[in-house]
Amino acid sequence: MRLIRALLSHPAWGTQARACGALLLGLTGLMSTGCAQAGTPATGATTNPATNATTTAAITAAAATATVPAVPPAAQASLLAFTQGQASSSRQSQLAATDYSEQEWRLRGQAQSYVADGEWQDDGLWRVKASHPPQPYETRILVRKPKDPARFNGIVLVEWMNTALSFDLDGGWMLNRDEIMRQGYAWVGVSAEALSVSFLKGLNPTRYAQAKAEADNGQAFDIYTQAAGLIRQLAPQWGLASQAGKAPGVRLLALGYSQSGSYLITYLNAFQPRTHAFDGFYLMSTAAVGMPLTTSGSRYFSPQYRATPEAPVMQVSTEMEVMVGWQLSRTPDTNALRHWEIPGASHLDKYMQQEALAVDLSGKALEMPHCRKPTNTLPARLFNRTALRALRTWVTEGKAPPIAPRMQRTRLGFVQDDEYGNAMGGLRLPDLDVPLAQHGMYSNFPSSQWGAWSFYACMAGGSRNPLPLEVVRKLYPTDQAYYDAYKKAADKLLSQGFLLPEDHAQLLAYARTIKPNDGSLAH
């Protein structure tokens, strides 16, 4: 296992790391180096499709109308109701017993494609220009929000849907769902990519018969901007109107999980300074890679965030991204950027796999993979929830999140393990300081069903390898000794601002169920 880490982490193995990262995670080059310094953040008509299924909400996407010659104003976009079929990537069944609703809307307009204006450098000061006149498109957005307007907190999470698994994956929703619902956020998933359109039509050709986008994906960034403009216009009607005088207005946070986060790196550097479409950015499990403007371009490895990214940036990485991007730990924390690293955490842990299987793909579904080792169950998403609340506070009150320690590395740049085989340093869940298992990276394989999904899920899911029972009993002579050590670690995270009170209570309830002396060691 240490040898695998060494091979994937050391810069001398850059080519191999790129190949392994692309193969094992199936996404966008998790082998690349860290995003660098960010500086000080800069401080139409309204319609309501949610109240009228036949309304067409046609407005100008105002956030896209920057006065920059190289980036012409966005064309009009509109929302239309679907009349038949079943939404793809729906979570209606999960939301049925909750106080959240889900609606899907057709997003139609004319979107611009872009090319680089000059050569892009590592400094993130990227310029773009129109490649040809705007062209028609139609895609969709998914909207999940509180049924009770009084619960809407005024923050809309606008997620760039992830297409890496050949359907629209709502990874940001999956990681933050509990925090989203208990705090009253609205969430909007935008199918911005040409691949999203293609996958939607394949899953439900009747419902998405009118969907279209340029095959080279050149319209994606403009589609995302236009969606943001519409959402900013419409969201006050989701509940803020009833809170007049109590809320500062709608705020939009851009969300991107994994490959979608890499699209947001490009958006941050090339589009946000012109569109000012978002009030903050939240990147989860994302490689330091900027995605190209079209499919004919190349991914941009090791970019910096521009010195003035115009909005706060929160980035949370698992050990899997960090270890194949050996310099990711060098990403500096600034007055516009926070980067948290979670040792022991995997890219697509068991919880994430279960949530991916629970999504309704127009009647189709994936199957849980059968892996040779137990899949990683470390609840890293608790730190994602904390990060979301911290970003909200940063955007609304100007209070920056706490700075987290980075994972430790050897002089050669390898991720350094402790005596139990777990990575040292970083933002650590109590499970690492009070260990019951070794959390493996890139060391799990399918035991059957050797398809692309099974191979990807087992590898990206990592592994949880229980420590020998005699070791556990030596570490924790009594059940109370284990609980006391676990509580001490959890209390420290709570006091430092890295763990929310609700999740602190959840961890302690879990710790009470562990009985080391009778072998009850499962998470």
XYZ file of N, CA, C and O in Angstrom, residues 192-329:
552
model
N -25.426 21.644 -17.797
C -24.783 22.635 -18.662
C -24.037 22.016 -19.835
O -23.879 22.652 -20.874
N -23.568 20.802 -19.694
C -22.694 20.216 -20.698
C -23.468 19.570 -21.850
O -24.591 19.093 -21.676
N -22.820 19.515 -23.005
C -23.393 18.801 -24.145
C -23.589 17.329 -23.817
O -24.548 16.697 -24.269
N -22.687 16.759 -23.006
C -22.845 15.363 -22.602
C -24.101 15.164 -21.775
O -24.763 14.133 -21.874
N -24.430 16.140 -20.921
C -25.678 16.043 -20.162
C -26.859 15.915 -21.107
O -27.750 15.071 -20.921
N -26.897 16.759 -22.117
C -27.991 16.719 -23.093
C -28.044 15.359 -23.772
O -29.115 14.750 -23.920
N -26.896 14.853 -24.175
C -26.844 13.556 -24.841
C -27.335 12.438 -23.922
O -28.121 11.574 -24.341
N -26.888 12.450 -22.665
C -27.297 11.402 -21.728
C -28.792 11.495 -21.416
O -29.478 10.475 -21.307
N -29.304 12.719 -21.269
C -30.728 12.892 -20.998
C -31.572 12.317 -22.134
O -32.560 11.605 -21.899
N -31.188 12.620 -23.353
C -31.945 12.123 -24.509
C -31.872 10.606 -24.579
O -32.844 9.942 -24.991
N -30.733 10.034 -24.195
C -30.614 8.589 -24.213
C -31.455 7.910 -23.150
O -32.024 6.836 -23.386
N -31.557 8.534 -21.975
C -32.315 7.946 -20.878
C -33.820 8.094 -21.076
O -34.596 7.218 -20.699
N -34.231 9.215 -21.651
C -35.658 9.453 -21.839
C -35.871 10.276 -23.111
O -36.046 11.504 -23.055
N -35.834 9.634 -24.258
C -35.911 10.367 -25.530
C -37.221 11.114 -25.732
O -37.256 12.098 -26.478
N -38.275 10.687 -25.068
C -39.555 11.390 -25.226
C -39.557 12.701 -24.443
O -39.869 13.761 -24.985
N -39.194 12.633 -23.180
C -39.224 13.835 -22.332
C -38.237 14.882 -22.819
O -38.514 16.083 -22.787
N -37.083 14.444 -23.275
C -36.021 15.383 -23.656
C -35.854 15.472 -25.176
O -34.759 15.737 -25.667
N -36.938 15.266 -25.882
C -36.867 15.250 -27.343
C -36.352 16.566 -27.910
O -35.661 16.588 -28.939
N -36.655 17.690 -27.270
C -36.273 18.998 -27.785
C -34.897 19.451 -27.283
O -34.401 20.506 -27.700
N -34.290 18.695 -26.403
C -32.999 19.100 -25.842
C -31.916 19.091 -26.921
O -31.854 18.186 -27.758
N -31.057 20.101 -26.895
C -29.972 20.175 -27.870
C -28.896 21.126 -27.359
O -29.162 22.060 -26.599
N -27.675 20.871 -27.783
C -26.545 21.738 -27.484
C -25.439 21.411 -28.463
O -25.372 20.297 -29.004
N -24.585 22.374 -28.726
C -23.481 22.135 -29.653
C -22.591 21.018 -29.133
O -22.204 20.998 -27.967
N -22.258 20.082 -29.997
C -21.573 18.860 -29.584
C -20.203 19.122 -28.989
O -19.688 18.292 -28.224
N -19.572 20.255 -29.310
C -18.217 20.507 -28.805
C -18.223 21.103 -27.404
O -17.170 21.470 -26.873
N -19.399 21.198 -26.768
C -19.536 21.674 -25.389
C -19.204 23.154 -25.232
O -19.080 23.649 -24.113
N -19.098 23.871 -26.329
C -18.692 25.266 -26.246
C -19.693 26.177 -25.575
O -19.338 27.257 -25.098
N -20.969 25.774 -25.521
C -22.000 26.618 -24.926
C -22.113 26.454 -23.412
O -22.847 27.207 -22.757
N -21.401 25.486 -22.840
C -21.643 25.092 -21.451
C -21.489 26.244 -20.467
O -22.320 26.427 -19.558
N -20.424 27.043 -20.618
C -20.168 28.107 -19.652
C -21.237 29.196 -19.746
O -21.667 29.745 -18.722
N -21.692 29.493 -20.945
C -22.738 30.493 -21.115
C -24.078 29.971 -20.598
O -24.875 30.722 -20.011
N -24.348 28.687 -20.808
C -25.576 28.088 -20.282
C -25.601 28.202 -18.763
O -26.619 28.573 -18.162
N -24.474 27.906 -18.137
C -24.387 27.988 -16.673
C -24.623 29.421 -16.199
O -25.344 29.663 -15.215
N -24.051 30.392 -16.904
C -24.245 31.794 -16.554
C -25.704 32.211 -16.721
O -26.274 32.896 -15.861
N -26.317 31.804 -17.821
C -27.712 32.158 -18.050
C -28.624 31.538 -17.003
O -29.581 32.174 -16.525
N -28.335 30.296 -16.617
C -29.116 29.654 -15.560
C -29.007 30.450 -14.266
O -30.003 30.668 -13.567
N -27.796 30.906 -13.942
C -27.601 31.696 -12.728
C -28.405 32.994 -12.783
O -29.005 33.413 -11.777
N -28.419 33.636 -13.938
C -29.184 34.871 -14.075
C -30.667 34.662 -13.853
O -31.338 35.441 -13.171
N -31.211 33.592 -14.414
C -32.619 33.275 -14.217
C -32.910 32.978 -12.744
O -33.906 33.449 -12.181
N -32.046 32.190 -12.139
C -32.258 31.793 -10.743
C -32.236 33.016 -9.827
O -33.059 33.133 -8.909
N -31.316 33.930 -10.068
C -31.237 35.120 -9.222
C -32.515 35.954 -9.337
O -32.948 36.588 -8.370
N -33.127 35.945 -10.514
C -34.373 36.670 -10.706
C -35.549 35.963 -10.038
O -36.429 36.612 -9.456
N -35.572 34.645 -10.114
C -36.737 33.890 -9.661
C -36.714 33.557 -8.181
O -37.773 33.470 -7.541
N -35.544 33.354 -7.603
C -35.434 32.829 -6.246
C -36.102 33.676 -5.169
O -36.592 33.116 -4.180
N -36.146 35.005 -5.272
C -36.846 35.760 -4.223
C -38.293 35.328 -4.037
O -38.851 35.466 -2.944
N -38.904 34.783 -5.069
C -40.289 34.328 -4.956
C -40.407 32.970 -4.264
O -41.513 32.502 -4.004
N -39.289 32.340 -3.984
C -39.323 31.050 -3.300
C -39.472 31.199 -1.787
O -39.573 30.201 -1.083
N -39.440 32.435 -1.295
C -39.648 32.581 0.140
C -39.177 33.895 0.718
O -39.648 34.313 1.756
N -38.247 34.573 0.065
C -37.716 35.795 0.653
C -38.750 36.906 0.694
O -38.664 37.808 1.531
N -39.729 36.855 -0.208
C -40.754 37.900 -0.207
C -41.494 37.940 1.117
O -41.916 39.003 1.579
N -41.636 36.775 1.759
C -42.336 36.716 3.042
C -41.425 37.085 4.204
O -41.849 37.111 5.349
N -40.147 37.339 3.907
C -39.192 37.698 4.955
C -38.684 39.113 4.741
O -37.545 39.435 5.076
N -39.496 39.957 4.144
C -39.075 41.323 3.843
C -38.536 42.000 5.094
O -39.145 41.965 6.159
N -37.384 42.606 4.956
C -36.754 43.281 6.067
C -35.928 42.389 6.955
O -35.206 42.860 7.831
N -35.999 41.072 6.736
C -35.268 40.132 7.582
C -34.125 39.459 6.845
O -33.278 38.844 7.468
N -34.087 39.543 5.532
C -33.073 38.842 4.747
C -32.377 39.816 3.803
O -32.998 40.754 3.302
N -31.091 39.633 3.545
C -30.347 40.571 2.707
C -30.561 40.383 1.219
O -30.019 41.132 0.423
N -31.324 39.383 0.813
C -31.494 39.096 -0.603
C -30.866 37.777 -0.972
O -30.137 37.158 -0.200
N -31.136 37.346 -2.174
C -30.666 36.050 -2.639
C -29.158 36.060 -2.867
O -28.602 37.011 -3.411
N -28.499 34.991 -2.456
C -27.083 34.771 -2.760
C -26.965 33.451 -3.520
O -27.644 32.475 -3.182
N -26.089 33.432 -4.504
C -25.859 32.236 -5.312
C -24.465 31.692 -5.049
O -23.476 32.417 -5.161
N -24.399 30.418 -4.704
C -23.126 29.728 -4.526
C -22.996 28.673 -5.611
O -23.886 27.831 -5.779
N -21.894 28.710 -6.361
C -21.632 27.715 -7.407
C -21.043 26.467 -6.773
O -20.096 26.553 -5.981
N -21.598 25.303 -7.113
C -21.129 24.037 -6.580
C -20.598 23.168 -7.702
O -21.199 23.082 -8.782
N -19.492 22.473 -7.431
C -18.958 21.519 -8.380
C -18.290 20.366 -7.663
O -17.415 20.583 -6.818
N -18.715 19.147 -7.970
C -18.112 17.945 -7.401
C -17.234 17.276 -8.453
O -17.665 17.044 -9.579
N -15.986 17.006 -8.104
C -15.058 16.282 -8.953
C -14.870 16.996 -10.289
O -14.455 18.150 -10.332
N -15.198 16.344 -11.395
C -14.989 16.940 -12.710
C -15.701 18.280 -12.848
O -15.196 19.215 -13.474
N -16.876 18.404 -12.253
C -17.612 19.669 -12.322
C -16.861 20.777 -11.601
O -16.950 21.949 -11.988
N -16.135 20.425 -10.541
C -15.297 21.412 -9.883
C -14.203 21.931 -10.794
O -13.822 23.108 -10.726
N -13.706 21.070 -11.670
C -12.698 21.515 -12.631
C -13.289 22.496 -13.647
O -12.601 23.403 -14.113
N -14.565 22.295 -13.996
C -15.230 23.302 -14.823
C -15.323 24.633 -14.077
O -15.191 25.705 -14.682
N -15.543 24.565 -12.781
C -15.642 25.808 -12.005
C -14.297 26.524 -11.902
O -14.259 27.758 -11.790
N -13.192 25.789 -11.918
C -11.882 26.449 -11.936
C -11.767 27.316 -13.183
O -11.341 28.476 -13.128
N -12.156 26.761 -14.331
C -12.141 27.550 -15.568
C -13.124 28.711 -15.468
O -12.809 29.838 -15.883
N -14.290 28.454 -14.905
C -15.283 29.525 -14.785
C -14.754 30.649 -13.885
O -14.883 31.839 -14.209
N -14.159 30.277 -12.765
C -13.602 31.265 -11.835
C -12.587 32.169 -12.514
O -12.590 33.391 -12.330
N -11.712 31.561 -13.282
C -10.612 32.313 -13.878
C -11.012 33.090 -15.130
O -10.503 34.190 -15.363
N -11.908 32.544 -15.929
C -12.192 33.139 -17.244
C -13.524 33.867 -17.330
O -13.666 34.779 -18.152
N -14.510 33.491 -16.495
C -15.855 34.036 -16.684
C -16.360 34.856 -15.491
O -16.993 35.900 -15.691
N -16.134 34.409 -14.276
C -16.657 35.117 -13.113
C -16.240 36.586 -13.062
O -17.062 37.439 -12.704
N -14.993 36.955 -13.436
C -14.638 38.378 -13.416
C -15.476 39.227 -14.358
O -15.542 40.452 -14.189
N -16.103 38.596 -15.347
C -16.912 39.322 -16.317
C -18.405 39.226 -16.009
O -19.153 40.172 -16.215
N -18.831 38.058 -15.527
C -20.256 37.849 -15.296
C -20.702 38.248 -13.898
O -21.848 38.643 -13.711
N -19.819 38.086 -12.913
C -20.180 38.313 -11.500
C -21.453 37.538 -11.156
O -22.292 38.004 -10.385
N -21.573 36.352 -11.709
C -22.815 35.586 -11.589
C -22.993 34.963 -10.215
O -24.120 34.698 -9.795
N -21.894 34.709 -9.494
C -21.977 33.964 -8.244
C -21.341 34.750 -7.100
O -20.407 35.525 -7.295
N -21.851 34.477 -5.895
C -21.351 35.149 -4.690
C -20.318 34.317 -3.954
O -19.686 34.810 -3.009
N -20.147 33.078 -4.346
C -19.157 32.203 -3.742
C -19.060 30.917 -4.534
O -19.950 30.592 -5.337
N -17.959 30.185 -4.313
C -17.701 28.939 -5.042
C -17.319 27.847 -4.048
O -16.527 28.078 -3.133
N -17.863 26.655 -4.286
C -17.607 25.520 -3.406
C -17.215 24.331 -4.282
O -18.038 23.771 -4.997
N -15.934 23.953 -4.226
C -15.385 22.859 -5.016
C -15.136 21.672 -4.097
O -14.449 21.797 -3.073
N -15.645 20.506 -4.471
C -15.539 19.300 -3.657
C -14.840 18.189 -4.432
O -15.200 17.923 -5.583
N -13.846 17.561 -3.813
C -13.163 16.408 -4.417
C -12.725 16.716 -5.840
O -12.941 15.937 -6.771
N -12.086 17.860 -6.011
C -11.739 18.375 -7.336
C -10.238 18.392 -7.549
O -9.482 18.834 -6.680
N -9.807 17.932 -8.705
C -8.401 18.022 -9.079
C -8.053 19.459 -9.432
O -8.917 20.265 -9.775
N -6.783 19.791 -9.346
C -6.310 21.110 -9.765
C -6.144 21.103 -11.277
O -5.048 21.111 -11.816
N -7.280 21.097 -11.955
C -7.314 21.026 -13.410
C -8.398 21.972 -13.904
O -9.523 21.945 -13.396
N -8.070 22.811 -14.863
C -9.078 23.630 -15.517
C -9.584 22.924 -16.758
O -8.797 22.460 -17.592
N -10.888 22.834 -16.905
C -11.455 22.157 -18.073
C -11.396 23.066 -19.293
O -11.451 24.300 -19.180
N -11.290 22.484 -20.487
C -11.179 23.287 -21.710
C -12.495 23.947 -22.080
O -13.570 23.533 -21.630
N -12.406 24.963 -22.923
C -13.595 25.678 -23.361
C -14.451 24.851 -24.315
O -15.665 25.036 -24.398
N -13.826 23.939 -25.049
C -14.536 23.023 -25.938
C -13.855 21.661 -25.863
O -12.733 21.529 -25.345
N -14.504 20.647 -26.402
C -13.926 19.308 -26.364
C -12.660 19.191 -27.202
O -11.887 18.249 -27.031
N -12.437 20.132 -28.112
C -11.219 20.086 -28.925
C -10.011 20.635 -28.172
O -8.877 20.471 -28.620
N -10.243 21.277 -27.032
C -9.145 21.821 -26.245
C -8.568 20.795 -25.291
O -9.044 19.659 -25.192
N -7.549 21.200 -24.575
C -6.881 20.327 -23.604
C -7.134 20.845 -22.190
O -7.245 22.054 -21.970
N -7.213 19.910 -21.250
C -7.316 20.312 -19.856
C -6.065 21.087 -19.448
O -4.967 20.775 -19.894
N -6.259 22.068 -18.570
C -5.138 22.905 -18.139
C -4.716 22.448 -16.746
O -5.418 22.636 -15.762
N -3.539 21.833 -16.677
C -3.053 21.275 -15.423
C -2.307 22.320 -14.599
O -1.609 23.176 -15.130
N -2.469 22.232 -13.303
C -1.760 23.053 -12.319
C -2.020 24.543 -12.449
O -1.098 25.349 -12.338
N -3.259 24.970 -12.679
C -3.495 26.414 -12.733
C -3.557 27.009 -11.343
O -3.848 26.329 -10.356
N -3.281 28.283 -11.252
C -3.577 29.034 -10.047
C -4.981 29.603 -10.184
O -5.509 29.760 -11.279
N -5.585 29.907 -9.034
C -6.728 30.794 -9.079
C -6.202 32.204 -9.317
O -5.141 32.577 -8.817
N -6.952 33.002 -10.077
C -6.523 34.373 -10.307
C -6.416 35.103 -8.970
O -7.096 34.765 -7.997
N -5.566 36.116 -8.921
C -5.249 36.795 -7.671
C -6.477 37.436 -7.030
O -6.553 37.567 -5.813
N -7.439 37.844 -7.829
C -8.685 38.412 -7.305
C -9.850 37.633 -7.896
O -10.391 38.003 -8.939
N -10.255 36.532 -7.259
C -11.270 35.669 -7.855
C -12.687 36.210 -7.773
O -13.618 35.535 -8.203
N -12.896 37.405 -7.237
C -14.190 38.084 -7.250
C -15.198 37.522 -6.254
O -16.210 38.152 -5.989
N -14.965 36.359 -5.706
C -15.882 35.760 -4.734
C -15.104 34.731 -3.922
O -14.156 34.121 -4.434
N -15.469 34.495 -2.663
C -14.765 33.502 -1.839
C -14.822 32.108 -2.449
O -15.824 31.720 -3.047
N -13.743 31.362 -2.264
C -13.625 30.008 -2.798
C -13.364 29.045 -1.646
O -12.404 29.222 -0.885
N -14.214 28.023 -1.527
C -14.040 26.958 -0.542
C -13.760 25.673 -1.294
O -14.536 25.273 -2.170
N -12.628 25.025 -0.994
C -12.277 23.779 -1.666
C -11.995 22.714 -0.617
O -11.199 22.923 0.300
N -12.673 21.568 -0.740
C -12.504 20.458 0.184
C -12.065 19.235 -0.608
O -12.753 18.814 -1.544
N -10.923 18.662 -0.240
C -10.338 17.533 -0.982
C -10.214 16.318 -0.081
O -9.897 16.439 1.104
N -10.449 15.132 -0.643
C -10.178 13.899 0.076
C -8.730 13.481 -0.169
O -8.040 14.017 -1.033
N -8.298 12.488 0.598
C -6.926 12.002 0.436
C -6.680 11.503 -0.981
O -5.576 11.635 -1.519
N -7.694 10.964 -1.625
C -7.502 10.418 -2.961
C -7.056 11.481 -3.956
O -6.196 11.239 -4.792
N -7.653 12.676 -3.882
C -7.227 13.739 -4.794
C -5.847 14.262 -4.419
O -5.007 14.529 -5.274
N -5.618 14.378 -3.117
C -4.374 14.982 -2.649
C -3.171 14.095 -2.960
O -2.107 14.576 -3.365
N -3.323 12.784 -2.810
C -2.154 11.919 -2.948
C -1.709 11.770 -4.393
O -0.526 11.531 -4.658
N -2.623 11.936 -5.357
C -2.192 11.872 -6.749
C -1.889 13.266 -7.297
O -1.433 13.403 -8.426
N -2.179 14.287 -6.504
C -1.753 15.650 -6.817
C -0.801 16.068 -5.712
O -1.188 16.750 -4.768
N 0.423 15.637 -5.804
C 1.342 15.677 -4.665
C 1.617 17.089 -4.172
O 2.012 17.281 -3.023
N 1.395 18.120 -4.997
C 1.606 19.486 -4.535
C 0.315 20.187 -4.130
O 0.325 21.374 -3.819
N -0.799 19.451 -4.119
C -2.067 20.068 -3.751
C -2.002 20.656 -2.349
O -2.635 21.664 -2.051
N -1.196 20.023 -1.483
C -1.064 20.519 -0.115
C -0.407 21.890 -0.047
O -0.430 22.539 0.997
